[in-house]
mmCIF file of C-alpha atoms in Angstrom:
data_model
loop_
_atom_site.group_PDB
_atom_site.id
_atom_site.type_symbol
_atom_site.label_atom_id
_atom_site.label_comp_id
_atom_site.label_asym_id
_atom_site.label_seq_id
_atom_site.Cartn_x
_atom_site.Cartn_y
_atom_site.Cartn_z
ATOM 1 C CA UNK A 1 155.747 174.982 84.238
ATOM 2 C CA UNK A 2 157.240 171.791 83.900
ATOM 3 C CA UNK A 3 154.713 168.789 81.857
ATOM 4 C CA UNK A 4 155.237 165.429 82.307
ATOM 5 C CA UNK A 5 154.828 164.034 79.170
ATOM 6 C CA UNK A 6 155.538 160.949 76.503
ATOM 7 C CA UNK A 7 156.133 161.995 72.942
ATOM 8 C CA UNK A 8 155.340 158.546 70.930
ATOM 9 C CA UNK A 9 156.381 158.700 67.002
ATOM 10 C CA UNK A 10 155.274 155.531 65.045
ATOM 11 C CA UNK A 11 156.288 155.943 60.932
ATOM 12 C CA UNK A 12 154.348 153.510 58.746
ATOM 13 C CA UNK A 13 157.202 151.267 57.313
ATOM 14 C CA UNK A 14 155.772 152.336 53.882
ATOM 15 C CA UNK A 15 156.468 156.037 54.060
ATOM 16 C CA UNK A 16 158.075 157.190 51.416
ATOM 17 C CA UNK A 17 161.841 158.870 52.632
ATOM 18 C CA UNK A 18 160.424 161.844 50.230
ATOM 19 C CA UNK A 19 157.786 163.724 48.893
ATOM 20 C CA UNK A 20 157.274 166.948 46.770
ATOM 21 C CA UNK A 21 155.556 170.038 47.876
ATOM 22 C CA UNK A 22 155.305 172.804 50.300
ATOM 23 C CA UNK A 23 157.821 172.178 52.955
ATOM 24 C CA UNK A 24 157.339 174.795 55.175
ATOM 25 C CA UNK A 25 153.772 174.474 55.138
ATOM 26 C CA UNK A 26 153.620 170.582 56.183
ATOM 27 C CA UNK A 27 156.455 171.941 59.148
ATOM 28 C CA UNK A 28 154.071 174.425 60.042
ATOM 29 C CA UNK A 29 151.035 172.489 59.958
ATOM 30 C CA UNK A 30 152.767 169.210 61.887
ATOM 31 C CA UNK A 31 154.428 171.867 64.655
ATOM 32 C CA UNK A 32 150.824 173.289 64.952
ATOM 33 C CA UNK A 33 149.547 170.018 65.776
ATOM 34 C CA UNK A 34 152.318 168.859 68.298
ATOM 35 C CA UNK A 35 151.895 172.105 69.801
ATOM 36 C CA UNK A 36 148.224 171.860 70.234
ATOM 37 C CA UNK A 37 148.639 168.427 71.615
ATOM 38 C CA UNK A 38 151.193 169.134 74.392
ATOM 39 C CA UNK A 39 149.587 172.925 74.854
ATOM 40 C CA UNK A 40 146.201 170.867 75.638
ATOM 41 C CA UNK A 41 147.820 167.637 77.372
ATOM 42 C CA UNK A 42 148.428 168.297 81.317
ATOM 43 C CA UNK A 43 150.089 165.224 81.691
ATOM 44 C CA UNK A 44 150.668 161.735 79.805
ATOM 45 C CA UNK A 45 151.204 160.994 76.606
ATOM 46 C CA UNK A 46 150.937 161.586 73.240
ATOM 47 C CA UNK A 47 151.326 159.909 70.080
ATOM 48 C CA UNK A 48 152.281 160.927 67.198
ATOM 49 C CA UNK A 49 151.907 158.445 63.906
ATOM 50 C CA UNK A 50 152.400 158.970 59.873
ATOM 51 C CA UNK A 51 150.693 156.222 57.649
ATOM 52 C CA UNK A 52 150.386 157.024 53.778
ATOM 53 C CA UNK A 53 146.513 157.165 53.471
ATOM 54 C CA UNK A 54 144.488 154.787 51.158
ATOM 55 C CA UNK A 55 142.524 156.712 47.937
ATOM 56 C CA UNK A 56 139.228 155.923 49.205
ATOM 57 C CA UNK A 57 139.708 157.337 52.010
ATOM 58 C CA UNK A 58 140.586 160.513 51.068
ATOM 59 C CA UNK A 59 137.061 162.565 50.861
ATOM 60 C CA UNK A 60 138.504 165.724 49.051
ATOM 61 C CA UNK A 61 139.045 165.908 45.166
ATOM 62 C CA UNK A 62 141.716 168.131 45.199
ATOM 63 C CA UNK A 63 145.365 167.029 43.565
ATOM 64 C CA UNK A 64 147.312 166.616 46.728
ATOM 65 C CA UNK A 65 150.114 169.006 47.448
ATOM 66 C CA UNK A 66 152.463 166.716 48.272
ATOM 67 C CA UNK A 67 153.271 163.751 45.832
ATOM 68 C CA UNK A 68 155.354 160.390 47.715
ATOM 69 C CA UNK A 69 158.484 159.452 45.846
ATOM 70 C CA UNK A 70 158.904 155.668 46.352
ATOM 71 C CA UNK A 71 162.564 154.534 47.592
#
């Protein structure tokens, strides 16, 4: 069945171009979310956006697994 839907990608300006860590597991993670989202959507839009997010409001103590490298 054909879906009419909008794909919407906003990148924060500030993104960093690259990053270190598990690249297959961010691809699988981010195509497990887009297919969620048009798997779930029946018609419209959706909108995908990266933003880099700010220390405080990251809840888990964890060292991230993926570490920006500024341009």
């Amino acid at each position: 069945a054909v879906k009419k839907l909008s794909v919407f990608v906003s990148l924060s300006p500030d993104l960093p171009s690259f990053a270190i860590g598990d690249e297959k597991r961010l691809i699988q993670t981010m195509l497990n979310v887009v297919g969620n989202a048009v798997k779930f959507t029946k018609e419209g839009s959706i909108s995908i956006t990266a933003t880099i997010a700010k220390s405080d409001s990251l809840r888990d103590s964890r060292d991230p697994e993926f570490y920006p490298i500024p341009n």
